[in-house]
N, CA, C and O of each residue as an XYZ file, in Angstrom:
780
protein
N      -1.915    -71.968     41.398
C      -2.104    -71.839     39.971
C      -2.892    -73.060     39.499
O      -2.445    -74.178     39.754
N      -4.225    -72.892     38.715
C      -4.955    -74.078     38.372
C      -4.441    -74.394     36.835
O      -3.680    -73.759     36.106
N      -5.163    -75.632     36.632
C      -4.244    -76.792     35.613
C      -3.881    -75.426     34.568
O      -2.727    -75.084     34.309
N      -5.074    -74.762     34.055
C      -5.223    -74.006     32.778
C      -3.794    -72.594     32.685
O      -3.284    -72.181     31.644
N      -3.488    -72.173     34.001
C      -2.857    -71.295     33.929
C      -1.194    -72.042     33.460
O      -0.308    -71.550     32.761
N      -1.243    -73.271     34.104
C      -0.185    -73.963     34.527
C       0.288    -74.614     32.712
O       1.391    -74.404     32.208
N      -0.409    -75.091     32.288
C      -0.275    -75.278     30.276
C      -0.419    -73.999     29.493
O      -0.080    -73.845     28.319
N      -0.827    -73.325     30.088
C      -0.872    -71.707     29.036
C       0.743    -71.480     29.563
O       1.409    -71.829     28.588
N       1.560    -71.114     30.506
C       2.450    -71.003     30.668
C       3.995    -71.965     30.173
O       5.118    -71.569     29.860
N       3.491    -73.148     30.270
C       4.640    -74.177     30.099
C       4.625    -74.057     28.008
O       5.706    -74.115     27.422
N       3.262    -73.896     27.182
C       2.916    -73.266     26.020
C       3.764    -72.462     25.917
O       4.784    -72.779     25.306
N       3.650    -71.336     26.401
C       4.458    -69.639     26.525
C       5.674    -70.297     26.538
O       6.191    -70.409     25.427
N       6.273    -70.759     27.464
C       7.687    -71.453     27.839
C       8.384    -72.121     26.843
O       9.564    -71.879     26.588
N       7.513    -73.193     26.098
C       7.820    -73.978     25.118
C       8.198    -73.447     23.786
O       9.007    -74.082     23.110
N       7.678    -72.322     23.342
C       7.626    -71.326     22.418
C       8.990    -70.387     22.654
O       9.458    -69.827     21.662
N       9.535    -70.236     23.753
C      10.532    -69.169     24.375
C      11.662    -70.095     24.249
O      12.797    -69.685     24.001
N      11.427    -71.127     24.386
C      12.723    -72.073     24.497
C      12.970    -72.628     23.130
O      14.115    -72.954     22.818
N      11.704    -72.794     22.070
C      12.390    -72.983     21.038
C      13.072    -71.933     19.902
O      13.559    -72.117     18.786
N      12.896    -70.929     20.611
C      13.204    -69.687     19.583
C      14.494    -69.574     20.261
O      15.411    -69.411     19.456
N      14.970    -69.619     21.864
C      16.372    -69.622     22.839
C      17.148    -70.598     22.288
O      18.379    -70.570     22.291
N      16.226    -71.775     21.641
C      17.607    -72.674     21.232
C      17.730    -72.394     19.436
O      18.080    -73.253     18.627
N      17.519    -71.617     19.259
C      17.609    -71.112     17.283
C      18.954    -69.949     18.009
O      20.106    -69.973     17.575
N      18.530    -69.064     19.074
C      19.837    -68.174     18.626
C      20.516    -68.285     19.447
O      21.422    -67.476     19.650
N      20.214    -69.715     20.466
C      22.162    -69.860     20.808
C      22.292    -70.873     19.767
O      23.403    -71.324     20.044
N      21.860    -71.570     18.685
C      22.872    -72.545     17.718
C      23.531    -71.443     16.952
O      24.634    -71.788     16.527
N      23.022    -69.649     16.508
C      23.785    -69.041     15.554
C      24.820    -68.290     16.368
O      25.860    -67.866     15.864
N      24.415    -68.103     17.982
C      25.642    -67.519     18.481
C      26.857    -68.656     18.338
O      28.023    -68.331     18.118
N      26.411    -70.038     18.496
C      27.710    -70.837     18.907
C      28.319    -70.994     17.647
O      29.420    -71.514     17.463
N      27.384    -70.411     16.566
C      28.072    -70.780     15.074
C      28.810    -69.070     15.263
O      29.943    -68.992     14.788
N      28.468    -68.267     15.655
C      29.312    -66.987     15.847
C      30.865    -67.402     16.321
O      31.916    -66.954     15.865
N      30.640    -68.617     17.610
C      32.049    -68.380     18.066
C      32.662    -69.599     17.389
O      33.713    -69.712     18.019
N      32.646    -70.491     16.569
C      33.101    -71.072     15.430
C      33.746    -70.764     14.311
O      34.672    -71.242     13.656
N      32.896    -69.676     14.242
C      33.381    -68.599     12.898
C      34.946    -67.793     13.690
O      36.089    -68.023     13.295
N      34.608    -66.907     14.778
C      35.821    -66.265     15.270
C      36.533    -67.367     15.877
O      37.616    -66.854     16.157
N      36.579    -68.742     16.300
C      37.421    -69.598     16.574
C      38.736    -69.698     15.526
O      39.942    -69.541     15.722
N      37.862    -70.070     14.182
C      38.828    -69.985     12.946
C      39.573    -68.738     12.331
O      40.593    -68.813     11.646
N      38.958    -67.662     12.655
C      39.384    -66.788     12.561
C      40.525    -66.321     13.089
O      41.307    -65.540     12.547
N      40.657    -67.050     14.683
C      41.977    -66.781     15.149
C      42.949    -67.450     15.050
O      44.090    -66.989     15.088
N      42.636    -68.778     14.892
C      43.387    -70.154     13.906
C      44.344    -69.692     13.066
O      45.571    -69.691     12.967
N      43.177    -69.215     12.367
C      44.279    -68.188     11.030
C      45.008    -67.521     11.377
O      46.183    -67.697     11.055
N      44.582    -66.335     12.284
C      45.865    -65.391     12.434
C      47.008    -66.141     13.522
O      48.127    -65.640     13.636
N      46.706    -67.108     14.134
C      48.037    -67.297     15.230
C      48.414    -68.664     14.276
O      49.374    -69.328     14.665
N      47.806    -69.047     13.224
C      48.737    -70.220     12.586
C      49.739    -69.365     11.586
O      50.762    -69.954     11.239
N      49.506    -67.897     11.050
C      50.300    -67.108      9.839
C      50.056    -67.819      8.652
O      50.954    -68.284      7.950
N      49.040    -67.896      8.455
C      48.785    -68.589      6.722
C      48.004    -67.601      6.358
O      47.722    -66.580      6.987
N      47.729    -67.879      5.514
C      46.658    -66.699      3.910
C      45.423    -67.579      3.988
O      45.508    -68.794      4.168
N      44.479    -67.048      3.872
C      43.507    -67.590      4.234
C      43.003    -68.805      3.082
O      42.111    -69.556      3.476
N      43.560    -69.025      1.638
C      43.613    -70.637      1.307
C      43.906    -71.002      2.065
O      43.072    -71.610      2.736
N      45.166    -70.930      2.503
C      45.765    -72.260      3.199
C      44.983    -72.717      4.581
O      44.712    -73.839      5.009
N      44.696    -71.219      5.176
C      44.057    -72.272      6.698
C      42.444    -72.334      5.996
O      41.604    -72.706      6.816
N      41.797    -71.967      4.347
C      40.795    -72.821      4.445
C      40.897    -74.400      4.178
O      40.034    -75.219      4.493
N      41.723    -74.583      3.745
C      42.781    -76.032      3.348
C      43.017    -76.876      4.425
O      42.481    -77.974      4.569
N      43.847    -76.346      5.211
C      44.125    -76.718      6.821
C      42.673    -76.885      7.628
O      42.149    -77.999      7.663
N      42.218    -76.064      8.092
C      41.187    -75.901      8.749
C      39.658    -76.086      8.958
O      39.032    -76.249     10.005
N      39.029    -75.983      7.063
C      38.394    -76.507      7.076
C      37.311    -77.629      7.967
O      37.681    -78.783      8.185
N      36.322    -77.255      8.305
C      35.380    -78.530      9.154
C      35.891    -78.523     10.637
O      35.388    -79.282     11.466
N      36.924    -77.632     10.964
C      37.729    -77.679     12.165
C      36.492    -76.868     13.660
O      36.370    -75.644     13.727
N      35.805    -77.742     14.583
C      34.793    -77.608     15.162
C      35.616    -77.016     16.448
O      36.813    -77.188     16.676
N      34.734    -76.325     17.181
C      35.006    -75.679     18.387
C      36.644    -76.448     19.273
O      37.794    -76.118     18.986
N      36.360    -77.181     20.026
C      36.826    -78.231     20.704
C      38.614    -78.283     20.025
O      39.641    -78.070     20.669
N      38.505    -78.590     18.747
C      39.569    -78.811     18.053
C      40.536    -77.582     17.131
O      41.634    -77.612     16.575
N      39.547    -76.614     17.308
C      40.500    -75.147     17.004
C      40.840    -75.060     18.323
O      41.964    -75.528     18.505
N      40.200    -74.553     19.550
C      41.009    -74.496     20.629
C      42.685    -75.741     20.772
O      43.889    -75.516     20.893
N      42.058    -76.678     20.697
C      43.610    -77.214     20.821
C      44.663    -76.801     19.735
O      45.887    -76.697     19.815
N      43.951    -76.635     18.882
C      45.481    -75.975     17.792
C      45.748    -74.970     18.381
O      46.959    -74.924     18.601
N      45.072    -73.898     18.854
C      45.500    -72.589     19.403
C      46.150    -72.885     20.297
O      47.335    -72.566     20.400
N      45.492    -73.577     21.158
C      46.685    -73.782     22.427
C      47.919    -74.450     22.078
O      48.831    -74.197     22.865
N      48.324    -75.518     20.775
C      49.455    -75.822     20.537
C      50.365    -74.453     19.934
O      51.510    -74.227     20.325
N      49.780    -73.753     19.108
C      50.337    -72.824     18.728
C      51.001    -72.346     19.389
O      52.175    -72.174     19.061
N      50.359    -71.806     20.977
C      50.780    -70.856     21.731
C      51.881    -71.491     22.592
O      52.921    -70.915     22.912
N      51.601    -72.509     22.868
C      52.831    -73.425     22.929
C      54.084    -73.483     22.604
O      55.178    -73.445     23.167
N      53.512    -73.619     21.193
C      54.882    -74.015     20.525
C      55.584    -72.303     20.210
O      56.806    -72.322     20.062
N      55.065    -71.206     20.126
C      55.784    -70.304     19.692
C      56.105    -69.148     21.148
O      56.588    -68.017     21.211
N      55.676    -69.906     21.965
C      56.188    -69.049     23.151
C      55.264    -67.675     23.292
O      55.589    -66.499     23.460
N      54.144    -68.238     23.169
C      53.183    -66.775     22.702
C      52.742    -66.108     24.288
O      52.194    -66.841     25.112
N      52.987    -64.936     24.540
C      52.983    -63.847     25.613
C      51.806    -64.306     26.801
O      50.632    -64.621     26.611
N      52.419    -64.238     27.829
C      51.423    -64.949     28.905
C      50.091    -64.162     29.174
O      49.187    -64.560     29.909
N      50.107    -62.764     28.336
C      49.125    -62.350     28.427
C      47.750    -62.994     27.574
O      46.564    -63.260     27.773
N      48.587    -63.035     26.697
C      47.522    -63.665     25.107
C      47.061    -64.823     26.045
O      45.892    -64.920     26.416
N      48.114    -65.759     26.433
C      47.531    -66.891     26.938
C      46.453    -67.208     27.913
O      45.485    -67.964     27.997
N      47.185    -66.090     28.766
C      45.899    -65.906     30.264
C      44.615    -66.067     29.958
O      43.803    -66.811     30.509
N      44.389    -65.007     28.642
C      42.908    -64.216     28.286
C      42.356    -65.362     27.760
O      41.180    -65.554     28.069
N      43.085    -66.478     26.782
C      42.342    -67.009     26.205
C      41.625    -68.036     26.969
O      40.410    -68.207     26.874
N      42.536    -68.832     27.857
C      42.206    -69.529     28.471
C      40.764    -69.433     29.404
O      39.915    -70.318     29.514
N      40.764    -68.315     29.926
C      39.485    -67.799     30.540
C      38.491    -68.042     29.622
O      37.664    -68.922     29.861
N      38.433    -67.260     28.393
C      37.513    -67.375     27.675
C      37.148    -69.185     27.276
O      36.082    -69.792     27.376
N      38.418    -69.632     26.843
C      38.320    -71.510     26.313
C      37.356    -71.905     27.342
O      36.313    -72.450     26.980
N      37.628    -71.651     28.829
C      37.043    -72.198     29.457
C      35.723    -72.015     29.553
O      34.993    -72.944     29.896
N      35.228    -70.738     29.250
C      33.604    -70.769     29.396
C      32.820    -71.019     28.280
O      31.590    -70.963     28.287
N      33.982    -71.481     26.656
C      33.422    -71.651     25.622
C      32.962    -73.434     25.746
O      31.972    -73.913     25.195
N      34.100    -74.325     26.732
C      33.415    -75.426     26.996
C      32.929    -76.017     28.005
O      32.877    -77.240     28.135
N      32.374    -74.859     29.124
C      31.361    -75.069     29.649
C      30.558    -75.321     28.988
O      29.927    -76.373     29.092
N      30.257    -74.112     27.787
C      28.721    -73.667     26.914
C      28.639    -74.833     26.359
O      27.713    -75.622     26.548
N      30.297    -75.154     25.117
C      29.709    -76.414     24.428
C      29.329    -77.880     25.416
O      28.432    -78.590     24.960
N      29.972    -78.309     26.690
C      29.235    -79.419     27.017
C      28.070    -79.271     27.448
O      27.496    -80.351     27.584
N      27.397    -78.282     27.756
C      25.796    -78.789     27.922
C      25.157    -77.982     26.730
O      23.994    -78.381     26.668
N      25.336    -77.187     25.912
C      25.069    -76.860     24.451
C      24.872    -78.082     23.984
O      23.696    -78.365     23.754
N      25.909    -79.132     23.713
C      25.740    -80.690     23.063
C      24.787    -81.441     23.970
O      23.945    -82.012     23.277
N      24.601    -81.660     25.328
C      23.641    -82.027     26.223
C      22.257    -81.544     25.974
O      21.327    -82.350     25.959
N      22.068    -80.261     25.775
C      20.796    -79.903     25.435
C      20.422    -80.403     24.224
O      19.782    -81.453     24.275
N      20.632    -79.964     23.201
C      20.261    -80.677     21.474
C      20.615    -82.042     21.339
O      20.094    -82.718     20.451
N      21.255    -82.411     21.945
C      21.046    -84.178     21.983
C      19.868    -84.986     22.586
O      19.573    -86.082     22.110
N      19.037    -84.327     23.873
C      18.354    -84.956     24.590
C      17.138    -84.146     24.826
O      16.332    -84.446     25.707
N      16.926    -82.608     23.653
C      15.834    -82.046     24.525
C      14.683    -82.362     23.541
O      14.913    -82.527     22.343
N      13.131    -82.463     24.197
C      12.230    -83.056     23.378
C      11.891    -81.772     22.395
O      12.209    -80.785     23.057
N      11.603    -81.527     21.663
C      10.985    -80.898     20.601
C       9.607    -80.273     20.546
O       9.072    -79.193     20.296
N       9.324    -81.447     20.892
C       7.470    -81.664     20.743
C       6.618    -81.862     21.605
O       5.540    -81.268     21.655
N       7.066    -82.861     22.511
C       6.508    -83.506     23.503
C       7.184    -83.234     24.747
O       8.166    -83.968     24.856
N       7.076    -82.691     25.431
C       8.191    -82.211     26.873
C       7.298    -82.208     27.823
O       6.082    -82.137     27.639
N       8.095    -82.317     29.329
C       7.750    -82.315     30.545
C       8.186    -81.371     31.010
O       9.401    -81.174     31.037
N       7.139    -80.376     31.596
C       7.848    -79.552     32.667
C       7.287    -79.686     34.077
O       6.309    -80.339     34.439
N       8.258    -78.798     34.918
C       7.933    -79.162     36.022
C       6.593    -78.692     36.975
O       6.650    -77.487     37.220
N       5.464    -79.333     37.535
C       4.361    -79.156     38.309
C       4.454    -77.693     38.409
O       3.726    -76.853     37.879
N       5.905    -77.455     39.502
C       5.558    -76.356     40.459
C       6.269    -74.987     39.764
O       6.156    -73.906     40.342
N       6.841    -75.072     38.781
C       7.493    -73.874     37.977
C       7.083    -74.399     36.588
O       7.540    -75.510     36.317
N       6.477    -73.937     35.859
C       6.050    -74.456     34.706
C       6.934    -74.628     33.133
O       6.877    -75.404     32.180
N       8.082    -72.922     33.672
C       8.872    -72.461     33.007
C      10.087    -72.954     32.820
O      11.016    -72.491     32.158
N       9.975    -74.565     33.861
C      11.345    -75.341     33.832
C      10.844    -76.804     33.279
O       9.999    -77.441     33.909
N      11.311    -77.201     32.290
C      11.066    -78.283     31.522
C      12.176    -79.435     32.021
O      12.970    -78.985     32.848
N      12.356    -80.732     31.692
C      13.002    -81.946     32.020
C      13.867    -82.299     30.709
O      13.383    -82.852     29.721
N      15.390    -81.853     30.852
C      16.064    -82.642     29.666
C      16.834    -83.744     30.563
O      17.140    -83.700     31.755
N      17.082    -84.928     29.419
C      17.398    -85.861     30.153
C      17.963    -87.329     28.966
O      17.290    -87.938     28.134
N      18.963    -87.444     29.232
C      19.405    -88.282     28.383
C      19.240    -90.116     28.680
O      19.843    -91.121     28.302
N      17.773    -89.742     29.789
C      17.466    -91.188     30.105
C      17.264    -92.744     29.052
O      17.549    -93.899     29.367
N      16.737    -92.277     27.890
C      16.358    -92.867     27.247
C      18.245    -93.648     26.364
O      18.288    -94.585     25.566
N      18.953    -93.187     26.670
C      20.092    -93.321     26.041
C      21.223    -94.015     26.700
O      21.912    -94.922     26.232
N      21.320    -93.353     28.053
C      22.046    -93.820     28.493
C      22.499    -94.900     28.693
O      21.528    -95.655     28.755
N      23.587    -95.568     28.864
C      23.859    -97.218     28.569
C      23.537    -97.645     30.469
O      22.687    -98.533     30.550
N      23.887    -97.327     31.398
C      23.753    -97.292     32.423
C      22.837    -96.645     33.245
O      23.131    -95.450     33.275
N      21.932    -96.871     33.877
C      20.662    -96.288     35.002
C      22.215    -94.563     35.894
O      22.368    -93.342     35.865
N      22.739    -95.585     36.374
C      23.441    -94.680     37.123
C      24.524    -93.573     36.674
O      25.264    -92.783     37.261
N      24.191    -93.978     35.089
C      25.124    -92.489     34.236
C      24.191    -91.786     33.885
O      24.635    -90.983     33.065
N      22.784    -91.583     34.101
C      21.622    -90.935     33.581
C      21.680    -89.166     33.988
O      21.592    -88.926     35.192
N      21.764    -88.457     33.431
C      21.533    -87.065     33.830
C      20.232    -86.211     33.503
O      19.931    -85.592     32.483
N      19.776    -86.328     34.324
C      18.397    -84.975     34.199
C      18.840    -84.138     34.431
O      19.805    -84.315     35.175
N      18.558    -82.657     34.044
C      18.333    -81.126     34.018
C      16.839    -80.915     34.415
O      15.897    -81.668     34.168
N      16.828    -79.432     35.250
C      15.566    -78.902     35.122
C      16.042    -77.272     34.117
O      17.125    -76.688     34.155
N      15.189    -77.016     33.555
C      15.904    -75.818     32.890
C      14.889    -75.334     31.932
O      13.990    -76.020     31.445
N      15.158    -73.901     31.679
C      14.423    -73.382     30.627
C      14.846    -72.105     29.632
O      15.945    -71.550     29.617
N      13.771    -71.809     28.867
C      14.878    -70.498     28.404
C      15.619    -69.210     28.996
O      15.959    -68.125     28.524
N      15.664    -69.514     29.615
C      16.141    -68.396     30.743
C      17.738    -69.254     30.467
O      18.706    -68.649     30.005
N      17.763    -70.100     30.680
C      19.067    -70.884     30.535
C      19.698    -70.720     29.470
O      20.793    -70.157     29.456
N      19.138    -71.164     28.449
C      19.595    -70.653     27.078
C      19.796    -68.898     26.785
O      20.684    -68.159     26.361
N      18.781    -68.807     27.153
C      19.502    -66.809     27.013
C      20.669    -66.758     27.942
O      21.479    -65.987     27.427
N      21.021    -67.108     28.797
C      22.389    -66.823     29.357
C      23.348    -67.794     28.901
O      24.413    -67.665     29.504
N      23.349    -68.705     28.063
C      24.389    -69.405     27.279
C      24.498    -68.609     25.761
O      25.384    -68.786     24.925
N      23.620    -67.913     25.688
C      23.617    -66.813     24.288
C      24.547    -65.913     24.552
O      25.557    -65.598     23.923
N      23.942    -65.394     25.907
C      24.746    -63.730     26.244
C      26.037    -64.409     26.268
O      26.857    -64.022     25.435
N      26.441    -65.530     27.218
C      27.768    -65.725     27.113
C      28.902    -66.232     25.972
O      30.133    -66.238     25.978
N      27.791    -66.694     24.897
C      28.335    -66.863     23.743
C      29.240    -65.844     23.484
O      30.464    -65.916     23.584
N      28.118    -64.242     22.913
C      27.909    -63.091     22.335
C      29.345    -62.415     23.025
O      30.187    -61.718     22.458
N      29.306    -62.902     24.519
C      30.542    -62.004     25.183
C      31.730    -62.830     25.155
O      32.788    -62.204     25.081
N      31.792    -63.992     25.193
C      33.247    -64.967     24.025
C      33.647    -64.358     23.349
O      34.801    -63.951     23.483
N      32.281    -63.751     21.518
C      33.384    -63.317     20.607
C      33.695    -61.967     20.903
O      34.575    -61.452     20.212
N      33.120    -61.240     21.846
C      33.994    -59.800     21.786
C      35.133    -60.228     22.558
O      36.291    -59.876     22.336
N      34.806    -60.895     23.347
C      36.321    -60.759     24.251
C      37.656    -61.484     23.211
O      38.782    -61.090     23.516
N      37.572    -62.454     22.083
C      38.310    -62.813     21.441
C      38.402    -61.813     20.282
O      38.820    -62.291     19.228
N      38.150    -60.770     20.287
C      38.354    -59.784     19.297
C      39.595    -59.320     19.532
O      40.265    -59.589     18.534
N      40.183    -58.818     20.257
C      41.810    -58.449     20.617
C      42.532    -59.449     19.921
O      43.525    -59.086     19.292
N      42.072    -61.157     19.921
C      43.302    -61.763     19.594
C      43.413    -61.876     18.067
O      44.138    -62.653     17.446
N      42.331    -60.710     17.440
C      42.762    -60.977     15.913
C      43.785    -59.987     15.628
O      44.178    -59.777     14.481
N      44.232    -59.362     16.669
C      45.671    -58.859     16.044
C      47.000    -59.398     16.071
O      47.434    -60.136     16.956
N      47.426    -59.125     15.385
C      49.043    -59.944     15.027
C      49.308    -60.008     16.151
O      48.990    -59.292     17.100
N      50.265    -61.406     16.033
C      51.058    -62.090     17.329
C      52.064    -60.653     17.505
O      52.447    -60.350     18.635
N      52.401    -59.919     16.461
C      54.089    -59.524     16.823
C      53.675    -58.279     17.705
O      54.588    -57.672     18.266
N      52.381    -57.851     17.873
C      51.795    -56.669     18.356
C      51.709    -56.987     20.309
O      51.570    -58.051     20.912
N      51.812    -56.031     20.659
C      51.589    -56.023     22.066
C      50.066    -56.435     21.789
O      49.392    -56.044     20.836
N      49.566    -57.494     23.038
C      48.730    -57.568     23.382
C      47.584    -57.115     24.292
O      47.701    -57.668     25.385
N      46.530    -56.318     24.234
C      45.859    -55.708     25.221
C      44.235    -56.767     25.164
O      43.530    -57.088     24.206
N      44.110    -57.086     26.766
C      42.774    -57.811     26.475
C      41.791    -56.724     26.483
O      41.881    -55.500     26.393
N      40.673    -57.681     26.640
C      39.687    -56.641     26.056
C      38.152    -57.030     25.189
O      37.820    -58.125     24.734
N      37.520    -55.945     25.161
C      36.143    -56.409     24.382
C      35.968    -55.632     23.322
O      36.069    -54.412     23.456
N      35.585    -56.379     21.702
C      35.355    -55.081     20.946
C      33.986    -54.457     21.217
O      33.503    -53.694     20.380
N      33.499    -54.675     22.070
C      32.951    -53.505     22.677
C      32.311    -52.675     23.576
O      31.243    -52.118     23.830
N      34.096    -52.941     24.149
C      34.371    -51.717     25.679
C      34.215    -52.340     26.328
O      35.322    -52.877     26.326
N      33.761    -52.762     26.924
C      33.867    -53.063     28.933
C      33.005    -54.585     28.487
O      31.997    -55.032     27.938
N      34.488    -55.006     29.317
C      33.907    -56.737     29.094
C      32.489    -57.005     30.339
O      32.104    -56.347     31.306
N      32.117    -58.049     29.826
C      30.430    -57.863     30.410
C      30.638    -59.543     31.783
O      31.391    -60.505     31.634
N      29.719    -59.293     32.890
C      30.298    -60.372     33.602
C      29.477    -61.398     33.065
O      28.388    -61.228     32.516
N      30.297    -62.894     33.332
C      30.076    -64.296     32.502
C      28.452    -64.119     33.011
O      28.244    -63.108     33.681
N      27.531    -64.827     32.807
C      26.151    -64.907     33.069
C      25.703    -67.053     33.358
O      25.036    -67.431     34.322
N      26.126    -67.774     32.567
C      25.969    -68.838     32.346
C      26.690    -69.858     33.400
O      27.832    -70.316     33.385
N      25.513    -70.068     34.407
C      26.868    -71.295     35.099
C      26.199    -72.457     35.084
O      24.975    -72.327     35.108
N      26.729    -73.846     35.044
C      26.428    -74.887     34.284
C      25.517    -75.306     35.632
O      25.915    -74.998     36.755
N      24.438    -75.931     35.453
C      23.670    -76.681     36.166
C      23.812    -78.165     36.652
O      23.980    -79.107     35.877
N      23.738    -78.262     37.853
C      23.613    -79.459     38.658
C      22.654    -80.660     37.722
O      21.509    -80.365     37.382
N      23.090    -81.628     37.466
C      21.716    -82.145     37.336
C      21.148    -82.966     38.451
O      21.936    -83.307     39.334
N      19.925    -83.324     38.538
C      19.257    -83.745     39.510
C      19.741    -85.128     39.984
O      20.027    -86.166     39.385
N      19.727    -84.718     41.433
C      20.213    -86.187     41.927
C      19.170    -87.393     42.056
O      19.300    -88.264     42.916
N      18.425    -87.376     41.395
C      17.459    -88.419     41.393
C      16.837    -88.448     40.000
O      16.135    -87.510     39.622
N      17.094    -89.555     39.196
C      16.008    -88.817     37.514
C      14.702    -89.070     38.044
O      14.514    -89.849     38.978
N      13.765    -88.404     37.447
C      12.290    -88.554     37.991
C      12.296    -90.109     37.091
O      11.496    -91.009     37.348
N      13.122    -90.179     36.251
C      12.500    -91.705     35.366
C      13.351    -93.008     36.083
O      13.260    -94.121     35.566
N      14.268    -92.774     37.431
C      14.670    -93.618     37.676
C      13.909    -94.974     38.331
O      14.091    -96.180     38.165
N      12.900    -94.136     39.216
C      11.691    -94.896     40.153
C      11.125    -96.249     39.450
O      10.248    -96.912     40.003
């Protein structure tokens, strides 16, 4: 591939990845929204009160109320099982979700020679230590599968907006839960900016 094909593409790429990172920030604001949503129903308040309570309450920190909840009220090992699965791939997404928008260039980016479609995030410039430095190679392809797996979070947390006192059935609202897509990336064992 000569230089010209190789910048018309990483162009194309650059364009794909900034539109991949617009709709995974509204999917992850999707599962924010149904985070609180279930807040509410497994805390039993009226929805003043858990906007009162809850309020500003970010990913990370509704999960732990939920999980105290479930805790504390002895809530059915089924409810628990399901959620947990899901918690877990919601903070996969959010730690490199926060990794990406913290460190990815905007404007000015590097991608790589030999795949054009994989760009360099990298929190080199930040890091307090050479040897805590993490590079990524990655592109929108990455981000569309941190979307899809968003998108399949909130169906699969759709079951838990029914009342605690109800039998629990897991599940997707809609139909056949879809397999996870998103698995978190290695970062490179060498930063190209370490040299």
């Amino acid at each position: 591939m000569d230089g010209e094909d190789k910048f018309a593409i990483a162009n194309e790429e650059h364009d794909a990845f900034l539109r991949e990172l617009g709709r995974l920030t509204l999917a992850w604001a999707d599962i924010e929204s149904i985070l609180f949503k279930i807040l509410k129903n497994y805390a039993d308040v009226s929805w003043p009160v858990a906007k009162a309570l809850f309020s500003g309450t970010r990913a990370r920190a509704a999960i732990q109320f939920i999980r105290a909840i479930a805790e504390n009220t002895d809530m059915s090992r089924k409810r628990v099982d399901d959620f947990d699965e899901i918690f877990r791939k919601i903070g996969e997404i959010n730690t490199f979700r926060d990794f990406v928008v913290h460190h990815v260039d905007g404007s000015a980016f590097e991608f790589e020679d030999s795949d054009p479609t994989k760009r360099y995030v990298s929190d080199h410039l930040r890091a307090s230590r050479l040897a805590r430095t993490k590079t990524y190679l990655l592109g929108s392809s990455t981000l569309i599968e941190m979307r899809d797996d968003c998108e399949e979070c909130c169906w699969r947390l759709h079951p838990h907006l029914t009342p605690i006192s109800q039998e629990f059935h897991p599940g997707s609202g809609r139909g056949d839960r879809q397999p996870w897509r998103f698995k978190p990336p290695q970062p490179l064992l060498v930063s190209k900016w370490s040299e």
